[in-house]
Structures are given as structure tokens and as C-alpha cells.
């Protein structure tokens, strides 16, 4: 065990854990941040996605000691009490069914729009493809990504 | 956040106290409505913390068990259902607000917590509105009646001289004289006894409203579960953390049917945080202080397994050969009209075909999980079990503890669709918590879930048909074999996986079942025969069948509706026209006018698509991309659905892209159209995933599809460019005041696989009769046919 300090959603948090522990379990079990969820532990599904310096990252495969930079989870996406445009689009489009995977969908969409504010439909499909949904809400997710991009463009 | 934090935030006197105690004032919990089921269920510390039991059933014959009116003129509805992400919780609020005459946005709904909500069985069978909506409407109407009587007494006028809207009652002749429901009863009990032999029959004396008087039904208020799922504040069963809680993971048999010879505990001696190795017969679990420690211990634990003497099953490549030659354990009495053999013998043209659908899993996005708290000699299980009441009953029997010492708190969870109706993890958490005497959180791994979850049965269907010289269908024969022997029931204490592995299972497996397509086609000579075939290993096998979203429907409709298309092609008739002729050939109808509504739905789908009549296959394009359209139709109970898939097939790679989906759907009275549309989209896409990708693969020892690479699924790349849903009301009297609300989600799963197969045929002239239509299979078929 060792002290590891993380920059999480704008706060510094220190935990005493085995440095090899995947970030996912530290976030969920030590820091009570439950946006990222366990789906496969293999980096294949995206349910555990967090942003590290704005890049969508699979927290189930990332040792906590390897994290460098600012971690943003679903809980940290809203700013100043306002939902992120992606979150608002998810509500407006009524996207989630069970909702278990939507953490990864929203954070991946937020990362996409950060680096490409006006993605084409093909770019949306390609960027979102690694995040799986077994309620198959893909059609509404893609509509919500377009909606968020349009909202940001007109804001 | 821990449960204690939640309790501190939402502390209030207990719901159970309210149900027991007459005339007491309680504090509303409505403000907590949007933070998820745990919070909304709270009703306070006593209801959540593991206090002194017992945990009796709320009495469904008491109005107070269903509805509480708070002093601030808000209402909380308590129903025995679970919302798996289809928006049923919002729909319940709509119909109950309507009957109660309460403003929708002043209501909340609490679901599926066994000692807090009446036992409506949880979810399943798409019956939320079809079955359980009726008692909800009746009790809300009764509450309205009682409130109006109270107001009449307070005002000193007969209740027929009162008006009511959005929870405010006034004297019609003098609107300044008014009371809110909260004024009349806020925080106090109704103390009104209802009648009904069963919960589904529960009623007061008040009639429900005619459909025309419903204000919220038919509108689309946003789903109330979505904001918390989007902002991260929803609480999920995976999130539960209790003082002293430990983490469990399993070691499953590496070969199906293997038995434990010994466990080498020294192999994990140096794993930090190891609490216990639990082994009972072939059930092996490791329990550690931390989750990652449990993962490490499960990976490293050396277990000596003895392989079974005979192979547990054939390899998946040989499955259909095996099913073809295996003697059935059960044959269902055939459904027959006319004489199918004579009809075939007299036909001008006869065709036959065989269709194959492999085992397909639930493969939930989140593997199974649950947390159980055994303190005070009782058990609370925090679970996403869609049938939480059954989990309570099953655990009580499995662990031999009184039923009123067990309760289940239903919480959000990943994609249920039948998986959590046999809630292995809930039983395992309870079992381990009892053995260890401390709270245990069970979490399955991805490989464990994908290999060992319950499966939809594999089907082998042989079909024969005969056309007369004019292309009329004279004989239709359906003969199905389903690998469904030992089909799991709902949360049975003697069939869940832990019961099997610990040797506490029942002696006789369930007989299993096989189904026939559901359609209203009138064929003069018709037979449907169904058989169940067993696999060699019946118990302790990962090829356990259970209910997968519309059990049997996608498989048998793939066969039935593909073959109707083959017959239409043989008759050189447009496939929609061919179906309409078969529907119109019958004259009789049932009480739900399924025939008339089937015709309306088939026509609506064709119209929405812009269907132009011509036989299949269509003219073939010259480039790499071939396009076509396919039609299929089915019903489930009284819900009618017709779907059209428009595909692009890459001649070279065999990749199939469904670029447009159309669904016409008639489930009677629609409560929330937008939530329904999304449910139908999801159901179609689920079947599209099954059509294109899903198959449980196995060798003669074990399942080999164990992660998202070996068990592929539909992704964003496969999403249609357009999905058009048209909601049909094909009732001959569409404005009848008693228009019923039928089930929705699962019917839409049925026709899609066939629609895609028919579209591939339309595009290529090649008929694919084996699911899934992965690129390699399609490419090989096209190559063989020199397309």
C-alpha cells in the first residue's frame, strides 16, 4: 500500500492503496465516485470510462499509480451547476434505457466534441464505436451527440 | 456516498411504521424522487438500515399500501413493479395521476422494495401496463372517491356538487371554497379496505375513468429516471457499500460438469486482504476486504477439478447435427387444422426449408452483482433483480429462514431482459453473507457472465409448405426442436446456479418448452409440432436456458416469417400482398380483434416505408453494394407488430448494414408515446444484434465466447441511418372508452431477424437460414451462389 494523490473533478484526493490497483476500483470503492462502472475489466466495453486530461480513458485498465493529470468523471462534467451540453442533450433526447453504459457514452461524446466540435455522422459513429450499449440506444445516442454539437455551435 | 449518508440526507419516519400506525403524521419523501430507487424508497432510516424485523408484506387490500398523500399536496405511489429503463415508472405515475386527479409533477413512484411496496411480482412479460396497470388505476380512482367524500363532509355538500383538478377540490357553485388533497388527508392514513382475491383484481368501489377523460395518458412527460442517470446521482445496486462489507468473486468449473477434488488454500495465502475461501461441493468463492484483492485471489486460487466422464455438450459447430438426431424429452401436442399431409400431397408446388438459431446469451453490459447484509439475524439484499419479490421468497427457502426476515431492495441495474429473473448473484450474496456473518458484495466477472449467464434456447425448425396452381398457400407445416430442457424458472431456490453447484438442487429438471410463430394467417391445412431436446449435461452447465427478452419469439418468428417469404417468392407474389391475403383469408377474430388489427398494422408498416409491390428478390445492382427490403409480422398476446428492414449487403465482404428500420406497432392505448418509441427502437436493435452477431460458442468442454471479442455485439457502426416507428390503433372502435393498454417491449423483438433475412434475400437472391448473419457466413453463401 502507498499514498497516491489524484486530481479528481477539481479536487486533490489522496488514497492509501496498492499502486497497481486499477483506477476504477479506487474511484468507486475508496472515493465513492460511482459514475464509472465495471463492465468487463478488459477495456472492451467502455462502461468504466473517465476523462484524463480530456482524453477518454478506460479506468478498469489504468493502474492508479499511472494516472498523470486531471481526472474528470460523470460527476465532474457539469460546471457551475449547469449540465454539460452532452448531458443536456442526453436528457433532451431521452437517451438512456437502463443507463448502465451511459457514463462511457457521455464522456466519450464529450471528449469527441472537445477535439472536434462539428463531427460528421461517420465521425460520430467511429468515435463512439468502442463504447457498447446492450440496451442498444445507439440511435438516440448519435442523435444526442449531434444535438449537443448543434447546441454548442449556437450557444 | 454510503447508505448512511443517504439516510442522513433523507431521514424520515419509516414507511413500515406508517403502514402499521393509524392516524400518524408522516413527512413526505417526494423531494427525493429523482435520485434513484434507493433514495426514493427510503422512507427513512428505519426502512433502510437493518433494524429489527420482521419485514411483512404490505397488504394490497389496504389503500394506504398504494398511495400516500402528503401535507404539501404531493402524492407517492407504491407499486410492486421494477422499471428496467423502459419508462414504466413514469407511465405508472401518468395513469395513477389521471385516476387520482393529481398533478403529474406532484407525484412520485416507488417500486420493487419488498417490505415497502405491494407484491406485484416485479417485472416480466411486458405486462407492466397490460396487467399491473389496472389495479393501479382502480386504487387511484378509489383514493379520488374517498377524498371527494371527505371534501363533501367538510363542505357539507354532496360530492356530486364538487369539482376536482390537480389535487384541488372545490364547490362547483362557489370555487372560493376549496381544499387540497393535502388539506384533506395530508400525512394521514386512508384506512380504506379494498377487495380482490388476488392483487391483480384489487379494486375499490369507484369506477375508473373512460379513456377520453385521461389527461396524462397519451402524453410524453420526460422519464423521471433519466436525469439522475445522466448527472451521475442515480444510485445503483453496484454502488452499495455497507460498514464491514467484503468482496466476493467466484472460481467456476473450467470444464462444464467438473467436480472439485481439492482447493489449495496456500496458493492465495499471500494475497492481501483475504478473508475466506468458501467452498461447498462445486461452488467456490473467494472473499477479500477489497474488490481488486478478490479478483487477484480468484485468479490465483488453485482448485483441483476432476473432468466429467462424458462430454457435457457437443461443440457449437455440431449443435444442429446433434439436435437433429437426439430423441426429444418432450413433445408438445401439435396444433393442427385440416390435414397438412393431404394438403401438401395435393399441392401444385411444395417447398421445404430448415432454419437454425444458436444459443444466444443475455450478455448484460454489467455482470451479475448483489450485496447482502446479514446483521441482526436477518437479510437485506440490495439487487437489480427485476423480480425482487421472487428473490426474497427464493432466498428465504434456499437459506431456510423465515420469509419475513428477508427483504430485497430493488435498485437500478444493467439491462435485465430476463437475466435477473433468475438472479444468481442475489442468492450468492445472501448465501455468503449468512456464512460469513458480515455484508458481502458479489460481483461476477465478464468471462463468468458471458459464459454462465442464462441463455435463450437454440432452435432447429423444419418447415414445409404447399401452394396451389394460383399461388395460394394450401398447407403449412412447422416442426421445431428447442434445446430447452431444464429451462430455469424465476428465482427458484433449487435451480439457481449456487443451488446447483452446492448440490441443493431439485431432482427433476424442468421439462422446458418450445413455441410456434404467432400470426393470424388462415391456412386450410396447418400443423405446428414442437419438441424439446436435451443436452447431455443438464445441471451445473453454462448452457442453462432461461427467459431472454421475448423468450422463443425471435427464434420461431425467424423461421415462420422467413418461410412465409420463401412461399411468397415461390408464388412470385409481393411478400406484403401475400401476407395480407393470408390474413384476410380468415373470417373469425378474437375478443381483442387481432385479425383486424394485424391487417391494419401490416398496411401501416408498408405505408410508412413507402412499400412498392413486387416479388422478391428485386433487381440486382451491379456494384459491391446490394440493397433490398424485407418484411415480417407477428403478435405477442394482444400486441401486433410489423417491421421492415432495408439492407445494404456488401457482396465482397458479406457485411450487412440495416440502413433503415420501420416498425408499425399496436399495443392498444399508449400511455407515453416517446418512452414507447425508444423501447421499440431498443427492442428492434436488440434483435438486430441477435440477427447479425450473437452466438454462444463452445467446444466439448466449455463455452468459448467469454468477452466482447469472442461474443460480438451490435455497435454504433451498425446503427441504422433511420428508424421510423408508427404507433397504430387498429381497434375497429379506436375511440372506445375502455380501450385497453397492452404490453409493449417484447413484441417488437419478434419479427426483426426474419425481416433482415428477408431483406438479404431481396437484395441478393440468397436465403440465409442460419443465425447470425455474420459477414463470413453471408460472404460464403453469396460466393456459393455466385452472387
Coordinates of C-alpha atoms in Angstrom, one line a residue, chain B residues 61-416:
Chain B
X61 CA -56.2 -4.7 0.2
X62 CA -55.3 -1.5 2.0
X63 CA -55.5 1.7 0.1
X64 CA -52.6 3.0 2.2
X65 CA -50.3 0.4 0.8
X66 CA -50.6 2.0 -2.7
X67 CA -51.0 5.7 -2.2
X68 CA -49.8 8.3 0.3
X69 CA -51.0 11.9 0.1
X70 CA -48.6 14.3 1.8
X71 CA -49.4 17.6 3.6
X72 CA -47.8 19.6 0.8
X73 CA -50.3 18.1 -1.6
X74 CA -47.9 15.7 -3.3
X75 CA -48.6 12.0 -3.7
X76 CA -46.4 9.0 -3.6
X77 CA -47.4 5.8 -5.4
X78 CA -46.1 2.5 -4.1
X79 CA -46.2 -0.3 -6.7
X80 CA -44.8 -3.7 -6.9
X81 CA -43.0 -3.3 -10.2
X82 CA -39.5 -2.5 -11.4
X83 CA -38.6 -0.1 -14.2
X84 CA -35.7 -1.6 -16.2
X85 CA -35.3 1.5 -18.4
X86 CA -38.5 1.5 -20.4
X87 CA -40.1 4.3 -18.5
X88 CA -42.8 2.2 -16.8
X89 CA -42.3 4.1 -13.6
X90 CA -43.2 7.3 -15.4
X91 CA -46.1 5.6 -17.1
X92 CA -47.5 4.4 -13.7
X93 CA -47.4 7.9 -12.4
X94 CA -49.3 9.1 -15.5
X95 CA -52.2 6.6 -15.2
X96 CA -52.4 6.9 -11.4
X97 CA -52.3 10.7 -11.5
X98 CA -55.0 10.6 -14.1
X99 CA -57.3 8.4 -11.9
X100 CA -56.5 10.3 -8.8
X101 CA -56.8 13.7 -10.4
X102 CA -53.5 14.8 -9.1
X103 CA -51.0 16.9 -11.0
X104 CA -48.4 14.6 -12.5
X105 CA -45.4 16.7 -11.4
X106 CA -46.6 16.4 -7.8
X107 CA -46.3 12.7 -7.8
X108 CA -43.5 10.1 -7.3
X109 CA -43.5 6.4 -7.7
X110 CA -41.6 3.9 -5.5
X111 CA -41.1 0.4 -6.9
X112 CA -40.0 -3.1 -6.1
X113 CA -38.9 -3.0 -2.4
X114 CA -40.4 -6.0 -0.8
X115 CA -41.3 -4.6 2.6
X116 CA -42.4 -1.2 1.2
X117 CA -44.4 -1.9 -1.9
X118 CA -47.1 -4.4 -2.6
X119 CA -46.1 -7.6 -4.3
X120 CA -47.0 -7.3 -8.0
X121 CA -44.2 -9.7 -8.8
X122 CA -41.8 -7.2 -10.2
X123 CA -41.3 -7.1 -14.0
X124 CA -41.5 -9.6 -16.8
X125 CA -43.5 -10.4 -19.9
X126 CA -44.0 -6.8 -20.8
X127 CA -47.0 -6.9 -18.6
X128 CA -46.5 -3.7 -16.6
X129 CA -49.4 -1.8 -18.2
X130 CA -51.3 -4.8 -19.6
X131 CA -51.7 -6.5 -16.3
X132 CA -50.5 -4.4 -13.4
X133 CA -51.7 -1.0 -14.7
X134 CA -55.3 -2.0 -14.0
X135 CA -55.1 -2.3 -10.2
X136 CA -53.0 0.8 -10.1
X137 CA -55.8 2.7 -12.0
X138 CA -58.5 1.3 -9.8
X139 CA -56.9 2.1 -6.4
X140 CA -56.1 5.6 -7.6
X141 CA -59.7 6.1 -8.6
X142 CA -60.8 4.8 -5.2
X143 CA -58.5 7.3 -3.5
X144 CA -60.1 10.1 -5.5
X145 CA -63.5 8.9 -4.4
X146 CA -62.5 8.8 -0.8
X147 CA -61.0 12.3 -1.0
X148 CA -64.1 13.7 -2.6
X149 CA -66.2 12.1 0.2
X150 CA -64.0 13.8 2.7
X151 CA -64.4 17.1 1.0
X152 CA -68.1 16.7 0.8
X153 CA -68.3 16.2 4.5
X154 CA -66.0 19.2 5.2
X155 CA -68.1 21.4 2.9
X156 CA -71.4 20.0 3.9
X157 CA -72.4 19.5 0.2
X158 CA -73.0 16.2 -1.7
X159 CA -69.9 15.1 -3.6
X160 CA -71.6 15.4 -6.9
X161 CA -71.6 19.2 -6.4
X162 CA -67.8 19.2 -6.1
X163 CA -65.2 19.6 -8.8
X164 CA -61.6 18.4 -8.7
X165 CA -58.4 19.1 -10.7
X166 CA -54.7 18.5 -9.9
X167 CA -55.4 17.6 -6.3
X168 CA -57.6 20.6 -5.5
X169 CA -61.3 20.1 -4.7
X170 CA -63.8 23.0 -4.8
X171 CA -67.5 23.5 -4.5
X172 CA -68.8 23.9 -8.1
X173 CA -71.2 26.7 -7.2
X174 CA -68.5 28.6 -5.1
X175 CA -64.9 28.0 -6.3
X176 CA -63.6 30.0 -3.4
X177 CA -64.5 27.1 -1.2
X178 CA -61.6 24.8 -1.8
X179 CA -59.3 22.2 -0.2
X180 CA -56.2 20.5 -1.5
X181 CA -55.9 16.8 -1.1
X182 CA -53.1 17.6 1.3
X183 CA -55.5 19.6 3.4
X184 CA -58.0 16.8 3.5
X185 CA -55.7 13.9 4.4
X186 CA -52.1 15.1 4.2
X187 CA -49.8 12.6 6.1
X188 CA -52.7 10.6 7.5
X189 CA -54.0 7.2 6.5
X190 CA -56.9 6.5 4.3
X191 CA -57.8 3.4 6.3
X192 CA -59.9 2.1 3.4
X193 CA -60.1 -1.6 2.7
X194 CA -60.1 -2.8 -0.9
X195 CA -61.3 -6.0 -2.3
X196 CA -60.0 -8.6 -4.7
X197 CA -59.0 -12.2 -4.4
X198 CA -55.6 -11.5 -6.0
X199 CA -53.5 -8.4 -6.3
X200 CA -54.4 -8.1 -10.0
X201 CA -58.1 -8.0 -9.0
X202 CA -57.6 -5.3 -6.4
X203 CA -60.4 -2.7 -6.5
X204 CA -62.3 -0.2 -4.5
X205 CA -65.9 0.8 -5.3
X206 CA -65.0 3.7 -7.6
X207 CA -65.1 3.1 -11.4
X208 CA -62.1 4.0 -13.5
X209 CA -62.3 6.9 -16.0
X210 CA -63.2 6.4 -19.6
X211 CA -60.2 6.8 -21.8
X212 CA -61.4 10.2 -23.1
X213 CA -61.2 11.6 -19.6
X214 CA -57.5 10.7 -19.1
X215 CA -55.3 13.8 -19.3
X216 CA -51.8 12.4 -18.9
X217 CA -52.2 9.1 -20.7
X218 CA -51.1 9.6 -24.2
X219 CA -48.7 12.4 -23.4
X220 CA -44.9 12.1 -23.1
X221 CA -43.6 13.7 -19.9
X222 CA -39.9 13.1 -19.7
X223 CA -38.9 9.8 -18.0
X224 CA -38.2 10.6 -14.3
X225 CA -35.3 8.1 -14.0
X226 CA -33.2 9.8 -16.7
X227 CA -31.8 13.0 -15.1
X228 CA -30.2 11.1 -12.2
X229 CA -28.8 8.5 -14.7
X230 CA -27.3 11.4 -16.7
X231 CA -25.8 13.6 -13.9
X232 CA -24.3 10.7 -12.0
X233 CA -26.5 11.0 -8.9
X234 CA -28.5 7.8 -9.5
X235 CA -27.7 5.0 -7.0
X236 CA -27.2 1.6 -8.5
X237 CA -27.1 -1.8 -6.9
X238 CA -23.4 -2.0 -7.9
X239 CA -22.8 1.1 -5.7
X240 CA -24.0 -0.3 -2.4
X241 CA -21.4 0.0 0.3
X242 CA -22.0 -1.1 3.9
X243 CA -20.0 -1.0 7.0
X244 CA -17.8 -4.1 7.3
X245 CA -18.6 -5.2 3.7
X246 CA -16.3 -7.6 1.9
X247 CA -16.0 -8.5 -1.7
X248 CA -16.6 -11.9 -3.3
X249 CA -15.6 -13.4 -6.6
X250 CA -16.1 -16.9 -8.0
X251 CA -14.0 -19.7 -9.4
X252 CA -16.2 -21.6 -11.8
X253 CA -15.7 -25.1 -13.2
X254 CA -13.2 -24.9 -16.1
X255 CA -15.0 -27.8 -17.8
X256 CA -18.7 -28.0 -17.5
X257 CA -19.7 -30.7 -15.1
X258 CA -16.3 -30.9 -13.4
X259 CA -16.2 -31.6 -9.7
X260 CA -13.9 -30.2 -7.1
X261 CA -11.3 -32.6 -5.8
X262 CA -9.5 -30.1 -3.6
X263 CA -8.7 -26.5 -3.0
X264 CA -5.1 -25.4 -2.4
X265 CA -5.6 -22.6 0.1
X266 CA -1.8 -22.0 0.2
X267 CA -2.0 -20.7 -3.4
X268 CA -3.6 -17.5 -2.2
X269 CA -2.0 -17.2 1.3
X270 CA -0.1 -14.2 0.2
X271 CA -3.0 -12.3 -1.4
X272 CA -3.5 -9.3 0.9
X273 CA -6.9 -8.9 2.4
X274 CA -8.0 -12.5 2.0
X275 CA -11.0 -13.1 4.4
X276 CA -12.2 -16.5 3.4
X277 CA -12.3 -19.2 0.8
X278 CA -15.8 -20.6 0.6
X279 CA -16.2 -24.0 -0.9
X280 CA -19.3 -26.2 -0.8
X281 CA -19.2 -29.1 -3.3
X282 CA -18.5 -27.4 -6.7
X283 CA -19.3 -23.9 -5.6
X284 CA -16.0 -21.9 -5.0
X285 CA -15.8 -18.3 -3.9
X286 CA -13.0 -16.1 -2.5
X287 CA -13.8 -13.3 -0.2
X288 CA -11.5 -10.4 0.4
X289 CA -11.5 -7.0 2.1
X290 CA -11.1 -5.2 -1.3
X291 CA -12.5 -5.8 -4.7
X292 CA -9.2 -5.9 -6.6
X293 CA -7.9 -8.4 -4.0
X294 CA -10.9 -10.7 -4.6
X295 CA -10.1 -10.5 -8.3
X296 CA -6.5 -11.5 -7.7
X297 CA -7.4 -14.3 -5.3
X298 CA -10.0 -15.7 -7.8
X299 CA -7.3 -15.7 -10.5
X300 CA -4.6 -17.3 -8.3
X301 CA -6.6 -19.8 -6.3
X302 CA -5.6 -23.4 -7.3
X303 CA -8.5 -25.7 -7.5
X304 CA -8.1 -29.3 -8.5
X305 CA -11.0 -30.2 -10.7
X306 CA -12.0 -33.7 -12.0
X307 CA -13.4 -33.6 -15.5
X308 CA -16.7 -35.3 -16.2
X309 CA -16.5 -38.8 -17.7
X310 CA -18.5 -37.8 -20.8
X311 CA -18.6 -34.6 -22.8
X312 CA -21.1 -32.1 -21.4
X313 CA -22.3 -31.0 -24.8
X314 CA -21.4 -31.2 -28.5
X315 CA -19.3 -28.4 -29.9
X316 CA -21.3 -25.5 -31.1
X317 CA -20.3 -26.3 -34.7
X318 CA -22.0 -29.6 -34.3
X319 CA -25.0 -28.4 -32.3
X320 CA -27.7 -28.7 -35.0
X321 CA -26.5 -32.1 -36.2
X322 CA -26.8 -33.2 -32.5
X323 CA -30.3 -31.6 -32.2
X324 CA -31.5 -33.2 -35.4
X325 CA -30.7 -36.8 -34.2
X326 CA -31.4 -36.5 -30.5
X327 CA -34.5 -38.1 -29.1
X328 CA -36.8 -35.4 -27.6
X329 CA -37.5 -35.5 -23.9
X330 CA -40.9 -33.8 -24.6
X331 CA -43.2 -33.2 -27.5
X332 CA -45.9 -30.7 -27.2
X333 CA -49.3 -31.7 -28.6
X334 CA -49.3 -30.4 -32.2
X335 CA -51.7 -27.5 -33.1
X336 CA -53.5 -28.6 -36.2
X337 CA -56.2 -27.5 -38.6
X338 CA -57.2 -29.5 -41.6
X339 CA -54.9 -32.3 -42.9
X340 CA -51.4 -30.9 -43.5
X341 CA -50.1 -34.1 -45.2
X342 CA -53.1 -34.3 -47.6
X343 CA -52.7 -30.6 -48.3
X344 CA -49.0 -31.0 -49.1
X345 CA -49.7 -34.0 -51.2
X346 CA -52.3 -32.2 -53.3
X347 CA -50.2 -29.0 -53.7
X348 CA -49.0 -27.9 -57.1
X349 CA -45.7 -26.7 -55.7
X350 CA -44.1 -27.9 -52.5
X351 CA -41.1 -26.3 -50.7
X352 CA -39.3 -27.0 -47.5
X353 CA -36.5 -25.4 -45.5
X354 CA -34.7 -25.7 -42.2
X355 CA -33.8 -22.8 -40.0
X356 CA -31.2 -22.7 -37.3
X357 CA -30.8 -20.3 -34.4
X358 CA -27.9 -20.9 -31.9
X359 CA -27.9 -20.3 -28.2
X360 CA -27.8 -16.6 -27.5
X361 CA -27.0 -15.1 -24.2
X362 CA -28.2 -12.1 -22.3
X363 CA -24.6 -10.8 -22.0
X364 CA -25.6 -7.9 -19.9
X365 CA -23.3 -4.9 -20.1
X366 CA -22.8 -5.2 -16.4
X367 CA -22.1 -8.7 -15.0
X368 CA -24.3 -10.0 -12.2
X369 CA -23.9 -8.5 -8.8
X370 CA -25.7 -8.0 -5.5
X371 CA -24.9 -7.1 -1.9
X372 CA -26.4 -8.8 1.2
X373 CA -26.5 -7.6 4.8
X374 CA -27.0 -10.3 7.4
X375 CA -26.9 -8.3 10.5
X376 CA -29.5 -8.8 13.3
X377 CA -30.2 -12.3 12.1
X378 CA -32.0 -11.0 9.0
X379 CA -31.1 -10.4 5.4
X380 CA -31.4 -7.3 3.3
X381 CA -30.4 -7.9 -0.3
X382 CA -29.6 -4.8 -2.5
X383 CA -30.2 -6.0 -6.0
X384 CA -31.2 -5.1 -9.5
X385 CA -33.5 -8.2 -9.6
X386 CA -36.4 -7.4 -11.8
X387 CA -38.5 -9.8 -9.8
X388 CA -37.4 -8.7 -6.3
X389 CA -40.3 -10.4 -4.6
X390 CA -39.3 -13.7 -6.0
X391 CA -35.7 -13.2 -4.9
X392 CA -37.0 -12.6 -1.3
X393 CA -39.1 -15.8 -1.4
X394 CA -36.3 -17.8 -3.1
X395 CA -33.6 -16.8 -0.7
X396 CA -35.8 -17.5 2.3
X397 CA -36.3 -21.0 1.1
X398 CA -32.7 -21.6 0.0
X399 CA -31.3 -20.5 3.3
X400 CA -34.2 -21.8 5.4
X401 CA -35.0 -18.6 7.1
X402 CA -38.5 -17.1 7.7
X403 CA -39.7 -15.2 4.7
X404 CA -40.5 -12.1 6.8
X405 CA -36.8 -12.0 7.8
X406 CA -35.7 -11.3 4.3
X407 CA -36.2 -8.2 2.2
X408 CA -35.0 -7.1 -1.2
X409 CA -34.3 -3.5 -2.1
X410 CA -34.6 -3.1 -5.8
X411 CA -32.1 -0.7 -7.4
X412 CA -31.1 0.3 -10.9
X413 CA -29.0 -2.2 -12.7
X414 CA -27.7 -3.1 -16.2
X415 CA -30.0 -4.4 -18.9
X416 CA -32.2 -7.1 -17.3

